[in-house]
Amino acid sequence: MSAAGSLLVAAPLAAVLSLTVALRPRGTDAVAPLRLAVIRATVVTGAFAVLTVELLGALRLLTLPAFAVAWLIFLAVAAGVAGWRRRRDGTRGAPAATARAGLARLAGRWRTTGRGERLLAGTLGGLVLVELLIALLAEPNNFDSQTYHLPKVEHWVAQRGLEFWPTAIHRQVTIPPGAEYLLLHLRLFTGGDALHNLVQWAAGVGCLLVAARVAAQLGGGRRAQLLTAFVLATTPMVALQATSTQTDLVCAAWVACVATLALDGLRRRAGAGTLLLLGAATGLTAVTKTSGLIGVGPLLLLWGIGQLRLACLGEPVRAPGGTPGRPVLVGVGAAGGAGAVGAAGGAGAVEGGDHPAATAGSAGPAVRGGVTGRPAGPSRAARVARTTAGSLLVLLVALAVVGPFLARVQAEFGHPLGPPRLRESIPMERHDPASVLVNALRIGHTALDTPLAPVRDGAAEAIMAGSRAIGVDPQDRAITFGREVFPVPAWYPDEDRVAFPLAGALALVGAVLALARPARVAPAAAGALRAYAVVVVAAVLLHTAMIKWQPWGNRLLLYALILAAPLAGLWLDALLRRRLAPGRRSVAAGLAATVLAASALAGVLALSYGFPRRLVGAGSVFTTSEWDTRFLRRPQWADEFRGAADAVRASGARRIGLVQQNDNWEYPWWLLLRDADGRPPELVALESVLPDLPPAAPASTDAIVCTGSRAACVKLVPPRWTLTWRGYVGYALPPT
């Protein structure tokens, strides 16, 4: 990586830091204001990164100079806005002095933190740092990344545009590319994939920050927020994905941003900035992974209901001399805290504070000029119309982010969701109650799988017997992905399928308590807690009604786990907070400590022995070579790819044909066949599943490389060419 590339890699981080200063909340009543500023800055930076790719791709300018200019302009604007904000707020001190003051505040909070909270925070920090180490040391070796995530990026670099290309792997063009757009920036800056894992790592850190803020919005103090982040960080799926080039954590991070912004909408009317942020986060979710919209939909509905309620009741105002964090709703009396949305006030916990403030719904009447009453303002109809217009703006902004990709898919396949094989393979094809119930039970079984074989096997047998009893085949293709067969073991720490029994069980208990006894879990924000729990449960139910069971389904549920984590953290905190008899209190504390210790052990074991990136044992990132690390999923293919690529390079071939099937590895060819100066090879597909993009003629190539089926390769090799086959990989050369 060049010196210029190193500086450009720092540009996104510098932009986020500058925007954090520029976009911090103006009032004193914001919940966790620093985290809110980081969330705002991240959404703005993410939207810029995606729209930059779309714009430069349309101009066929996906090149390093173009991206460098774009980022330098963006960084200059962000720094200028941050400087203006500092001058406006009267904080003109040197950044170093500001940083020292911030560190001093953190040190003061640390001194006032209890032993248990320090242990939680220390474990969190250690896990995040170890994940960063693995992300930096390990080469990308995720199976799907070898097939379509990373080849997408290489095709864009090679053709300098986003137009579709002939390919036998439809997922290279039909699966939303939002996470790969972010990878493209790093690919152009560094010239390779050395930093690709950092995108998911940053998304994982973002999920922890946002989930902790959601816990604060729902009435949780510092301990509840730490518990929420701890439960998430120690979940093996989260720990393993944070070091990979998968896309699930990126999607979950955008969904979580929608969640925290939507909860703010229960406390105050949304301004133009919030509407733009909500729309951008929604669009980023849609352009990253369509399944994330299952979680975004109920969240936006909750936000819309909250906004309409505030519009009908009147604008929130603050009483003179009122307590920060306690906005007052005009004309609202003591609304009670148990209603689903009626008392949806948020907790006003200040960053790092222990006690949340009361909800908006519990405030008294407004004060105007020292007299209680309703201030003059827009009529109710006008306020409702403004809310409706704001909702449309959110959708329009989201469409602006995801629209260009959907337009390309629509133009190629005649449907914005892609070809029929994609629309029918993952979504449920039966929606009768019995089929949905069976699908939900199978998804739950895989998500909560444990190493206890008798428990796993017994539960699976009960599910299959019960499904047959209600007239549903448990292996029905209409509710089962591909040719997969239920059940499958999912407890082993593999990034693609590992279960989350501890975090899942904690979230389930938290959801039940939030629905049944919200005042016991979060007395100051009972209404908001119950409303949020309804949204999380609705998202999970929608997921099971819309997505077929598959062995890798736990990845697709990751966004729901992120959303549910605050419910787990809040009830654990309530368990530790309750005033019980001495004996019962010790039992409750002991149970909570045992669960947390088991979670910590699961997280540590996942990082130590997880697959396909681990710290110790066979395949360790410290002892395994770069090339072998890339092939840990299929070690027998490493020499086959290298041998075929050596022979093709030795022949002097420039235009190389690809013969492969839908799930074959393409990315190794981009690494092995690129020029010494890093210029990508000219790879053309000899088979294409895109109706309007025919494949290249075999005779127009200088060499052919094949993976998977030898029979498919033989059909496309021209006469008199020599075909050499090595098990999984083959290559063909013309006569000399």
XYZ file of C-alpha atoms in Angstrom:
736
model
C 0.000 0.000 0.000
C 1.411 3.380 -1.043
C 1.831 6.367 1.253
C -1.002 8.133 -0.573
C -3.192 5.073 -0.095
C -2.431 5.043 3.631
C -3.555 8.661 3.943
C -6.723 7.989 1.977
C -7.582 5.018 4.202
C -7.666 7.451 7.124
C -10.061 9.790 5.297
C -13.302 7.948 6.243
C -12.285 7.830 9.910
C -11.295 11.495 9.874
C -14.600 12.369 8.224
C -16.571 10.487 10.886
C -14.642 12.254 13.653
C -15.229 15.670 12.093
C -18.913 14.985 11.525
C -19.236 13.750 15.106
C -18.271 17.250 16.213
C -20.494 18.885 13.607
C -23.600 16.766 14.223
C -23.668 16.482 17.997
C -27.077 17.294 19.518
C -27.709 20.929 20.352
C -29.983 20.417 23.337
C -29.149 19.004 26.731
C -31.930 16.415 26.738
C -30.494 13.998 24.184
C -29.922 10.429 25.332
C -26.227 9.459 25.101
C -25.410 12.531 22.970
C -21.890 11.456 22.009
C -23.101 8.120 20.688
C -25.914 9.871 18.846
C -23.372 12.151 17.178
C -21.262 9.155 16.140
C -24.349 7.427 14.725
C -25.307 10.505 12.731
C -21.777 10.886 11.402
C -21.589 7.226 10.444
C -24.886 7.298 8.538
C -23.853 10.447 6.653
C -20.450 8.963 5.794
C -21.988 5.661 4.729
C -24.510 7.410 2.491
C -21.721 9.469 0.955
C -19.653 6.340 0.292
C -22.564 4.556 -1.422
C -23.703 7.536 -3.485
C -20.112 8.259 -4.521
C -19.836 4.758 -5.958
C -23.140 5.169 -7.782
C -22.229 8.558 -9.235
C -18.663 7.711 -10.263
C -19.809 4.313 -11.503
C -22.342 5.956 -13.797
C -19.498 8.106 -15.150
C -17.182 5.076 -15.451
C -14.777 6.735 -13.030
C -14.277 3.980 -10.456
C -10.602 4.872 -10.215
C -8.236 5.869 -7.434
C -7.829 9.515 -8.549
C -11.587 10.057 -8.737
C -12.173 8.524 -5.313
C -9.275 10.477 -3.834
C -10.743 13.773 -5.048
C -14.209 12.832 -3.758
C -12.960 11.940 -0.294
C -10.706 14.971 0.021
C -13.626 17.256 -0.846
C -15.911 15.448 1.595
C -13.285 15.590 4.340
C -12.698 19.294 3.747
C -16.423 20.002 3.964
C -16.769 17.889 7.129
C -13.817 19.627 8.768
C -15.180 23.033 7.765
C -18.617 22.275 9.227
C -17.001 20.939 12.402
C -14.961 24.137 12.745
C -18.056 26.262 12.203
C -19.917 24.276 14.846
C -17.102 24.728 17.362
C -17.039 28.474 16.762
C -20.829 28.661 16.978
C -20.846 26.815 20.285
C -17.966 28.861 21.653
C -15.588 25.874 21.930
C -12.593 27.313 20.124
C -10.015 25.560 22.205
C -7.389 23.432 20.574
C -8.502 19.906 19.657
C -5.753 18.513 21.875
C -7.134 20.374 24.876
C -10.640 19.153 24.074
C -9.356 15.599 23.807
C -7.577 15.899 27.160
C -10.759 17.165 28.757
C -12.679 14.237 27.302
C -10.112 11.776 28.603
C -10.298 13.401 32.015
C -14.077 12.944 32.061
C -13.689 9.306 31.075
C -11.130 8.782 33.825
C -13.526 10.327 36.321
C -16.301 8.011 35.254
C -13.986 5.023 35.467
C -13.114 5.912 39.061
C -16.789 5.988 39.975
C -17.532 2.667 38.261
C -18.057 -0.463 40.306
C -15.938 -3.601 40.073
C -18.547 -5.515 38.093
C -18.974 -2.747 35.536
C -15.208 -2.472 35.137
C -15.038 -6.192 34.467
C -17.756 -5.920 31.834
C -16.074 -2.948 30.163
C -12.638 -4.568 30.260
C -13.919 -7.762 28.705
C -15.689 -5.764 26.004
C -12.567 -3.809 25.172
C -10.425 -6.935 25.101
C -12.762 -8.750 22.719
C -12.953 -5.788 20.358
C -9.159 -5.434 20.267
C -8.627 -9.154 19.645
C -11.156 -9.013 16.823
C -9.253 -6.079 15.344
C -6.027 -8.067 15.511
C -7.567 -11.047 13.719
C -9.210 -8.787 11.141
C -5.830 -7.253 10.306
C -3.855 -10.505 10.260
C -6.277 -12.827 8.446
C -6.848 -12.756 4.703
C -10.465 -12.831 3.482
C -11.526 -16.498 3.406
C -15.302 -16.469 3.672
C -16.911 -18.921 1.218
C -19.462 -16.482 -0.214
C -16.778 -13.825 -0.532
C -14.759 -16.120 -2.785
C -17.843 -16.736 -4.932
C -19.492 -13.339 -5.299
C -18.761 -10.678 -2.639
C -15.172 -9.955 -3.671
C -15.463 -10.789 -7.403
C -18.064 -8.003 -7.578
C -15.460 -5.525 -6.412
C -12.868 -6.792 -8.891
C -15.278 -6.564 -11.816
C -16.084 -2.956 -10.911
C -12.397 -2.061 -10.724
C -11.659 -3.800 -14.021
C -14.477 -2.129 -15.961
C -14.457 1.152 -13.989
C -18.245 1.087 -13.851
C -21.219 -0.635 -12.234
C -22.879 -2.026 -15.343
C -23.678 -5.733 -15.168
C -21.454 -8.292 -16.833
C -22.029 -11.789 -18.240
C -21.655 -14.317 -15.440
C -22.775 -17.787 -14.443
C -23.010 -16.635 -10.791
C -26.161 -14.525 -10.667
C -25.463 -13.432 -7.083
C -22.616 -11.287 -8.386
C -25.197 -8.916 -9.865
C -28.535 -9.652 -8.170
C -27.631 -9.510 -4.452
C -27.645 -5.924 -3.074
C -24.071 -4.568 -3.124
C -24.023 -2.014 -0.280
C -21.302 -3.699 1.776
C -19.227 -4.309 -1.350
C -19.516 -0.595 -2.192
C -17.689 0.089 1.064
C -15.076 -2.540 0.214
C -14.525 -0.891 -3.165
C -13.179 2.237 -1.471
C -10.576 0.202 0.429
C -9.745 -1.815 -2.693
C -8.920 1.335 -4.651
C -7.048 2.971 -1.767
C -4.844 -0.033 -0.966
C -4.701 -1.910 -4.266
C -5.661 -5.164 -2.529
C -7.799 -6.766 0.159
C -5.558 -6.394 3.217
C -8.069 -4.150 5.023
C -11.304 -5.666 3.759
C -12.125 -7.297 7.107
C -12.208 -3.884 8.774
C -15.596 -3.031 7.262
C -17.354 -5.757 9.244
C -15.214 -5.041 12.306
C -16.279 -1.395 12.249
C -19.887 -2.505 11.761
C -19.568 -4.754 14.811
C -18.296 -1.879 16.938
C -21.152 0.237 15.626
C -23.685 -2.421 16.627
C -22.346 -2.390 20.193
C -22.561 1.404 20.442
C -26.051 1.608 18.969
C -27.450 -1.273 21.021
C -26.115 0.351 24.195
C -27.773 3.629 23.234
C -31.077 1.855 22.578
C -30.835 0.395 26.082
C -30.374 3.935 27.417
C -33.362 5.175 25.405
C -35.450 2.418 26.973
C -34.594 3.495 30.499
C -31.352 1.638 31.118
C -28.552 3.130 33.154
C -24.846 2.560 32.693
C -24.912 -1.031 33.907
C -27.809 -1.971 31.630
C -25.991 -0.452 28.680
C -22.813 -2.359 29.506
C -24.768 -5.587 29.891
C -26.401 -5.054 26.502
C -23.066 -4.521 24.783
C -21.540 -7.433 26.697
C -24.249 -9.882 25.632
C -23.765 -8.838 22.014
C -19.971 -8.793 22.004
C -19.704 -12.276 23.486
C -22.152 -13.821 21.001
C -20.022 -16.106 18.782
C -21.802 -15.060 15.578
C -21.002 -11.401 16.257
C -17.393 -12.103 17.270
C -16.690 -14.240 14.197
C -18.416 -12.019 11.667
C -16.509 -8.998 12.973
C -13.346 -10.428 11.391
C -14.796 -11.428 8.012
C -15.931 -10.041 4.661
C -19.514 -11.190 5.114
C -22.262 -8.556 4.977
C -24.587 -9.427 7.873
C -23.039 -7.140 10.495
C -23.056 -4.227 8.061
C -26.770 -4.779 7.476
C -27.420 -5.169 11.215
C -25.572 -1.915 11.948
C -27.777 0.066 9.540
C -30.935 -1.545 10.975
C -29.764 -0.621 14.475
C -29.239 2.987 13.354
C -32.846 3.071 12.170
C -33.912 1.678 15.561
C -32.189 4.303 17.669
C -33.320 7.177 15.430
C -36.876 5.817 15.464
C -36.914 5.688 19.270
C -35.878 9.329 19.389
C -39.021 9.995 17.379
C -41.142 8.866 20.315
C -39.903 11.781 22.406
C -39.775 14.709 19.999
C -40.958 15.778 16.573
C -38.418 14.958 13.870
C -36.696 17.807 12.068
C -35.403 17.772 8.524
C -32.019 16.434 9.608
C -33.527 13.464 11.424
C -35.774 12.686 8.454
C -32.770 12.655 6.127
C -30.848 10.410 8.508
C -33.749 7.976 8.848
C -34.133 7.813 5.082
C -30.404 7.337 4.546
C -30.195 4.536 7.142
C -33.209 2.831 5.567
C -31.682 3.102 2.108
C -28.342 1.798 3.358
C -30.125 -1.214 4.822
C -31.957 -1.903 1.572
C -28.838 -1.586 -0.571
C -26.881 -3.883 1.773
C -29.257 -6.784 2.472
C -32.933 -6.877 1.599
C -33.812 -9.053 4.592
C -32.872 -6.168 6.891
C -35.990 -4.340 5.738
C -38.027 -6.886 7.708
C -36.696 -5.174 10.825
C -36.772 -1.648 9.417
C -40.461 -1.808 8.466
C -41.877 -2.234 12.003
C -39.389 0.323 13.329
C -40.543 2.959 10.854
C -44.145 2.110 11.689
C -43.412 2.680 15.384
C -41.694 5.961 14.542
C -44.627 7.062 12.391
C -47.147 6.275 15.133
C -45.049 8.180 17.655
C -44.766 11.173 15.336
C -48.504 11.197 14.663
C -49.201 11.040 18.386
C -46.919 14.005 19.026
C -48.501 15.865 16.126
C -51.976 15.308 17.526
C -51.002 16.272 21.077
C -48.959 19.278 20.122
C -45.309 20.209 19.745
C -43.085 19.180 22.656
C -41.793 22.188 24.570
C -39.605 22.555 27.622
C -40.737 24.296 30.760
C -38.493 27.199 31.795
C -35.876 25.876 34.142
C -36.957 22.325 33.424
C -34.743 19.370 34.082
C -32.618 18.330 31.086
C -33.845 15.130 29.586
C -37.505 15.797 30.465
C -39.277 17.355 27.470
C -42.866 18.339 28.175
C -45.732 17.403 25.867
C -48.251 20.170 25.407
C -51.608 19.352 26.899
C -50.570 15.920 28.148
C -51.277 14.920 31.675
C -49.829 11.970 33.497
C -50.153 9.457 30.716
C -49.171 6.359 32.612
C -46.178 4.278 31.600
C -47.674 0.980 30.539
C -49.274 1.815 27.192
C -47.602 0.428 24.082
C -47.134 3.851 22.486
C -49.198 6.113 24.663
C -46.382 6.628 27.157
C -43.590 6.199 24.651
C -41.285 8.689 26.243
C -37.600 7.927 26.129
C -35.201 7.801 29.007
C -33.061 10.853 29.304
C -29.953 9.101 30.508
C -26.940 11.268 29.931
C -23.801 9.723 28.468
C -22.402 7.443 31.105
C -25.094 8.276 33.644
C -26.552 5.766 36.052
C -30.162 6.888 36.239
C -32.504 7.616 33.353
C -34.783 10.588 33.505
C -38.530 10.276 33.451
C -40.474 9.738 30.263
C -42.095 12.500 28.308
C -45.455 10.924 28.892
C -45.202 11.496 32.636
C -44.640 15.226 32.369
C -47.180 17.805 33.345
C -48.790 20.528 31.233
C -46.813 23.102 29.310
C -45.835 26.444 30.759
C -46.058 29.646 28.722
C -45.087 32.952 30.198
C -45.545 31.521 33.671
C -49.122 30.424 32.934
C -50.107 26.844 32.299
C -51.775 26.383 28.913
C -51.478 25.477 25.255
C -49.178 27.697 23.174
C -50.279 29.046 19.849
C -48.997 27.078 16.892
C -49.950 25.176 13.757
C -53.278 23.422 13.758
C -53.544 19.696 14.354
C -54.282 19.087 10.671
C -51.178 21.028 9.684
C -49.048 19.072 12.109
C -50.401 15.758 10.804
C -49.793 16.872 7.236
C -46.231 17.792 8.154
C -45.724 14.358 9.693
C -47.088 12.663 6.585
C -44.790 14.730 4.385
C -41.861 13.794 6.623
C -42.668 10.109 6.241
C -42.694 10.496 2.458
C -39.338 12.273 2.647
C -37.861 9.313 4.537
C -39.013 6.948 1.794
C -37.751 9.234 -0.980
C -34.291 9.502 0.580
C -34.157 5.720 1.006
C -35.146 5.283 -2.616
C -32.425 7.706 -3.697
C -29.828 5.486 -2.005
C -31.057 2.085 -3.221
C -32.865 3.218 -6.377
C -29.962 3.121 -8.868
C -29.204 -0.519 -8.038
C -32.867 -1.509 -8.242
C -33.128 0.254 -11.601
C -30.254 -1.799 -12.997
C -31.825 -5.032 -11.746
C -35.208 -4.015 -13.170
C -33.672 -3.235 -16.546
C -31.863 -6.565 -16.715
C -34.432 -8.972 -15.256
C -37.724 -7.124 -15.568
C -38.196 -7.159 -11.774
C -36.495 -5.034 -9.081
C -35.876 -8.126 -6.928
C -34.042 -10.038 -9.625
C -34.676 -13.268 -11.533
C -37.285 -15.839 -10.470
C -34.646 -18.197 -9.089
C -33.634 -15.557 -6.565
C -37.185 -14.515 -5.685
C -38.229 -18.129 -5.114
C -35.160 -19.648 -3.448
C -35.063 -17.647 -0.202
C -38.578 -16.210 0.401
C -41.309 -18.483 1.732
C -43.593 -19.887 -0.956
C -46.294 -21.034 1.486
C -47.893 -18.758 4.046
C -50.593 -20.886 5.645
C -50.405 -20.843 9.464
C -49.217 -24.456 9.739
C -46.315 -23.924 7.318
C -45.273 -20.679 9.003
C -45.377 -22.388 12.405
C -43.167 -25.248 11.217
C -40.754 -22.796 9.620
C -40.577 -20.747 12.824
C -39.897 -23.827 14.946
C -37.106 -24.972 12.655
C -35.525 -21.514 12.586
C -35.732 -21.362 16.380
C -34.196 -24.821 16.700
C -31.209 -23.858 14.563
C -30.793 -20.463 16.254
C -30.811 -21.937 19.775
C -28.812 -25.096 19.020
C -26.438 -26.333 21.745
C -23.614 -28.903 21.906
C -25.969 -31.176 23.869
C -26.792 -33.777 21.214
C -29.709 -35.412 23.101
C -31.399 -32.032 23.479
C -30.793 -31.123 19.848
C -31.934 -34.463 18.458
C -34.955 -34.737 20.742
C -36.172 -31.243 19.892
C -35.703 -31.862 16.163
C -37.640 -35.120 16.303
C -40.469 -33.411 18.176
C -40.613 -30.616 15.585
C -40.687 -33.055 12.667
C -43.306 -35.278 14.309
C -45.451 -32.268 15.144
C -45.184 -30.880 11.611
C -46.330 -34.173 10.108
C -49.198 -34.269 12.590
C -50.519 -30.945 11.284
C -50.033 -31.969 7.655
C -46.758 -30.198 6.800
C -43.718 -31.961 5.389
C -40.756 -30.684 7.465
C -38.573 -30.886 4.316
C -41.091 -29.201 2.006
C -39.169 -27.275 -0.676
C -41.701 -24.440 -0.440
C -40.493 -23.681 3.083
C -36.929 -25.047 2.849
C -34.005 -23.495 0.994
C -32.594 -25.477 -1.925
C -31.991 -29.148 -1.263
C -31.105 -28.684 2.406
C -32.445 -31.098 5.011
C -33.534 -30.166 8.539
C -31.993 -30.458 11.123
C -28.329 -29.489 10.973
C -25.876 -29.000 13.872
C -25.313 -25.283 14.336
C -23.542 -25.041 17.697
C -19.958 -25.173 16.368
C -18.350 -21.685 16.152
C -18.443 -21.314 12.377
C -19.096 -17.782 11.132
C -21.728 -18.936 8.623
C -24.027 -20.894 10.899
C -23.107 -20.742 14.603
C -26.120 -20.610 16.926
C -26.643 -18.101 19.745
C -28.467 -20.020 22.498
C -27.370 -17.810 25.398
C -28.014 -14.444 23.770
C -31.181 -15.776 22.155
C -32.560 -17.132 25.419
C -31.758 -13.891 27.252
C -33.458 -11.895 24.512
C -36.534 -14.131 24.619
C -36.897 -13.723 28.371
C -36.318 -9.993 28.052
C -38.988 -9.712 25.357
C -41.539 -11.620 27.426
C -40.921 -9.449 30.497
C -40.955 -6.264 28.428
C -44.361 -7.203 27.059
C -45.864 -8.497 30.296
C -44.201 -6.408 33.047
C -42.412 -3.443 31.428
C -42.662 -1.312 34.575
C -40.569 -3.868 36.481
C -37.838 -3.819 33.835
C -37.746 -0.084 33.084
C -40.013 1.915 35.424
C -39.114 5.239 33.807
C -39.811 4.139 30.216
C -42.311 1.312 30.469
C -44.383 2.419 27.490
C -41.410 2.836 25.191
C -40.029 -0.522 26.311
C -43.262 -2.361 25.592
C -43.625 -0.653 22.210
C -40.072 -1.553 21.269
C -40.561 -5.163 22.388
C -43.655 -5.376 20.172
C -41.546 -4.192 17.234
C -38.796 -6.748 17.886
C -41.259 -9.611 18.238
C -43.067 -8.472 15.081
C -39.784 -8.425 13.158
C -38.935 -11.975 14.251
C -42.424 -13.231 13.369
C -42.269 -11.537 9.980
C -38.861 -13.093 9.377
C -40.132 -16.589 10.058
C -43.144 -15.967 7.813
C -41.072 -14.613 4.924
C -37.689 -16.407 4.931
C -37.272 -20.140 4.392
C -35.328 -22.236 6.852
C -31.738 -22.864 5.793
C -28.578 -24.095 7.544
C -27.115 -20.586 7.292
C -30.248 -18.857 8.536
C -28.645 -17.673 11.773
C -26.677 -15.132 9.741
C -29.884 -13.716 8.332
C -31.281 -13.313 11.876
C -28.330 -11.260 13.071
C -30.154 -7.951 12.658
C -32.965 -9.248 14.891
C -30.448 -10.321 17.542
C -28.929 -6.834 17.545
C -32.381 -5.322 17.980
C -33.264 -7.733 20.800
C -30.019 -7.359 22.770
C -31.205 -4.259 24.710
C -34.150 -6.285 26.023
C -31.681 -8.816 27.423
C -29.472 -6.151 28.973
C -32.398 -4.353 30.576
C -33.879 -7.400 32.261
C -30.487 -8.596 33.488
C -29.987 -5.181 35.041
C -33.473 -5.338 36.556
C -32.657 -8.757 37.997
C -29.586 -7.347 39.714
C -31.466 -4.236 40.831
C -34.520 -5.832 42.421
C -34.877 -5.721 46.194
C -35.125 -9.344 47.180
C -34.668 -11.177 50.420
C -30.955 -11.812 51.092
C -31.100 -15.446 50.050
C -33.147 -14.859 46.909
C -31.006 -11.888 45.932
C -27.840 -13.959 46.133
C -29.422 -16.659 43.973
C -30.500 -14.112 41.343
C -27.082 -12.458 41.317
C -25.391 -15.840 41.115
C -27.577 -16.887 38.204
C -26.861 -13.657 36.351
C -23.128 -13.983 36.999
C -23.166 -17.585 35.746
C -24.936 -16.619 32.528
C -22.537 -13.744 31.915
C -19.518 -15.957 32.610
C -20.842 -18.552 30.155
C -21.341 -15.798 27.566
C -17.797 -14.556 28.068
C -16.456 -18.087 27.704
C -18.440 -18.563 24.479
C -17.015 -15.358 23.031
C -13.440 -16.201 23.995
C -13.701 -19.724 22.600
C -15.191 -18.394 19.363
C -12.229 -16.082 18.818
C -9.717 -18.706 19.932
C -11.010 -21.720 18.004
C -13.684 -20.320 15.652
C -13.670 -21.121 11.972
C -12.301 -20.097 9.527
C -10.188 -17.548 11.458
C -8.783 -18.453 14.845
C -6.014 -17.536 17.233
C -4.750 -20.990 18.194
C -4.657 -24.489 16.755
C -4.584 -25.606 13.131
C -5.289 -22.650 10.884
C -4.148 -20.032 13.404
C -3.676 -16.555 11.937
C -0.210 -16.537 13.507
C 1.083 -19.761 11.939
C -0.802 -20.165 8.646
C 0.515 -18.644 5.423
C -1.456 -16.049 3.508
C -2.426 -18.400 0.701
C -3.345 -21.271 2.986
C -5.477 -18.940 5.112
C -7.522 -18.053 2.058
C -8.242 -21.735 1.463
C -9.013 -22.923 4.985
C -12.547 -23.693 3.807
C -11.204 -25.914 1.022
C -7.468 -26.561 1.599
C -7.319 -29.161 -1.177
C -8.025 -26.474 -3.762
C -5.062 -24.207 -2.934
C -2.439 -25.977 -5.040
C -4.922 -26.672 -7.827
C -5.714 -22.970 -8.325
C -2.072 -21.984 -8.101
C -0.893 -24.646 -10.549
C -3.527 -23.751 -13.126
C -2.777 -20.030 -12.798
C 0.974 -20.624 -13.204
C 0.381 -22.550 -16.429
C -1.940 -19.863 -17.821
C 0.472 -17.064 -16.985
C 3.351 -18.960 -18.512
C 1.395 -19.230 -21.775
C 1.259 -15.440 -22.021
C -2.552 -15.409 -22.129
C -4.202 -12.018 -21.715
C -7.896 -12.704 -22.313
C -8.971 -15.609 -20.114
C -12.322 -17.382 -20.222
C -14.150 -18.535 -17.064
C -16.202 -21.723 -16.829
C -17.923 -22.043 -13.446
C -21.212 -22.800 -11.750
C -23.328 -20.723 -9.381
C -21.454 -21.604 -6.169
C -17.876 -21.873 -7.461
C -14.920 -19.784 -6.352
C -13.958 -17.008 -8.755
C -11.962 -14.659 -6.546
C -8.693 -16.693 -6.549
C -8.387 -16.106 -10.287
C -8.425 -12.338 -9.722
C -5.552 -12.681 -7.272
C -3.441 -15.160 -9.214
C -3.837 -13.769 -12.722
C -3.367 -10.052 -12.070
C -0.264 -8.380 -13.487
C 2.860 -7.746 -11.454
C 1.914 -4.059 -11.189
C -1.485 -4.980 -9.739
C -3.501 -4.426 -12.908
C -6.505 -6.795 -12.963
C -6.648 -9.551 -15.573
C -9.178 -9.639 -18.400
C -11.540 -12.370 -17.251
C -14.632 -13.103 -19.370
C -17.428 -15.565 -18.637
C -18.078 -18.345 -21.153
C -21.496 -18.966 -19.555
C -24.082 -16.365 -18.581
C -27.380 -16.448 -16.706
C -28.190 -12.851 -17.628
C -30.702 -12.795 -20.463
C -29.401 -9.687 -22.223
C -25.684 -10.264 -21.668
C -24.423 -13.213 -23.707
C -21.159 -14.930 -22.779
C -17.922 -14.552 -24.688
C -17.028 -17.005 -27.425
C -14.458 -19.571 -26.226
C -12.376 -19.103 -29.370
C -11.996 -15.387 -28.554
C -9.919 -16.175 -25.459
C -6.233 -17.000 -25.043
C -6.873 -19.539 -22.261
C -9.726 -21.053 -20.288
C -9.885 -21.790 -16.559
C -12.614 -23.991 -15.096
C -13.913 -24.919 -11.652
C -16.407 -27.504 -10.479
C -17.725 -29.605 -13.353
C -15.271 -31.108 -15.801
C -18.137 -32.040 -18.140
C -19.236 -28.390 -18.353
C -15.660 -27.391 -19.116
C -15.228 -30.002 -21.858
C -18.314 -28.698 -23.676
C -16.802 -25.221 -24.002
C -13.163 -26.019 -24.775
C -12.538 -25.449 -28.524
C -11.263 -28.359 -30.648
C -7.537 -29.072 -30.532
C -7.121 -27.222 -27.261
C -5.391 -29.114 -24.454
C -7.432 -29.551 -21.270
C -5.654 -30.307 -18.003
C -7.787 -31.232 -14.972
C -6.648 -31.224 -11.343
C -9.671 -32.417 -9.338
C -11.705 -29.244 -8.792
C -9.783 -26.917 -11.100
C -8.910 -27.256 -14.758
C -7.393 -25.137 -17.512
C -7.270 -25.327 -21.283
C -4.693 -23.827 -23.642
C -4.743 -23.479 -27.429
C -2.202 -25.324 -29.559
C 1.149 -23.587 -29.652
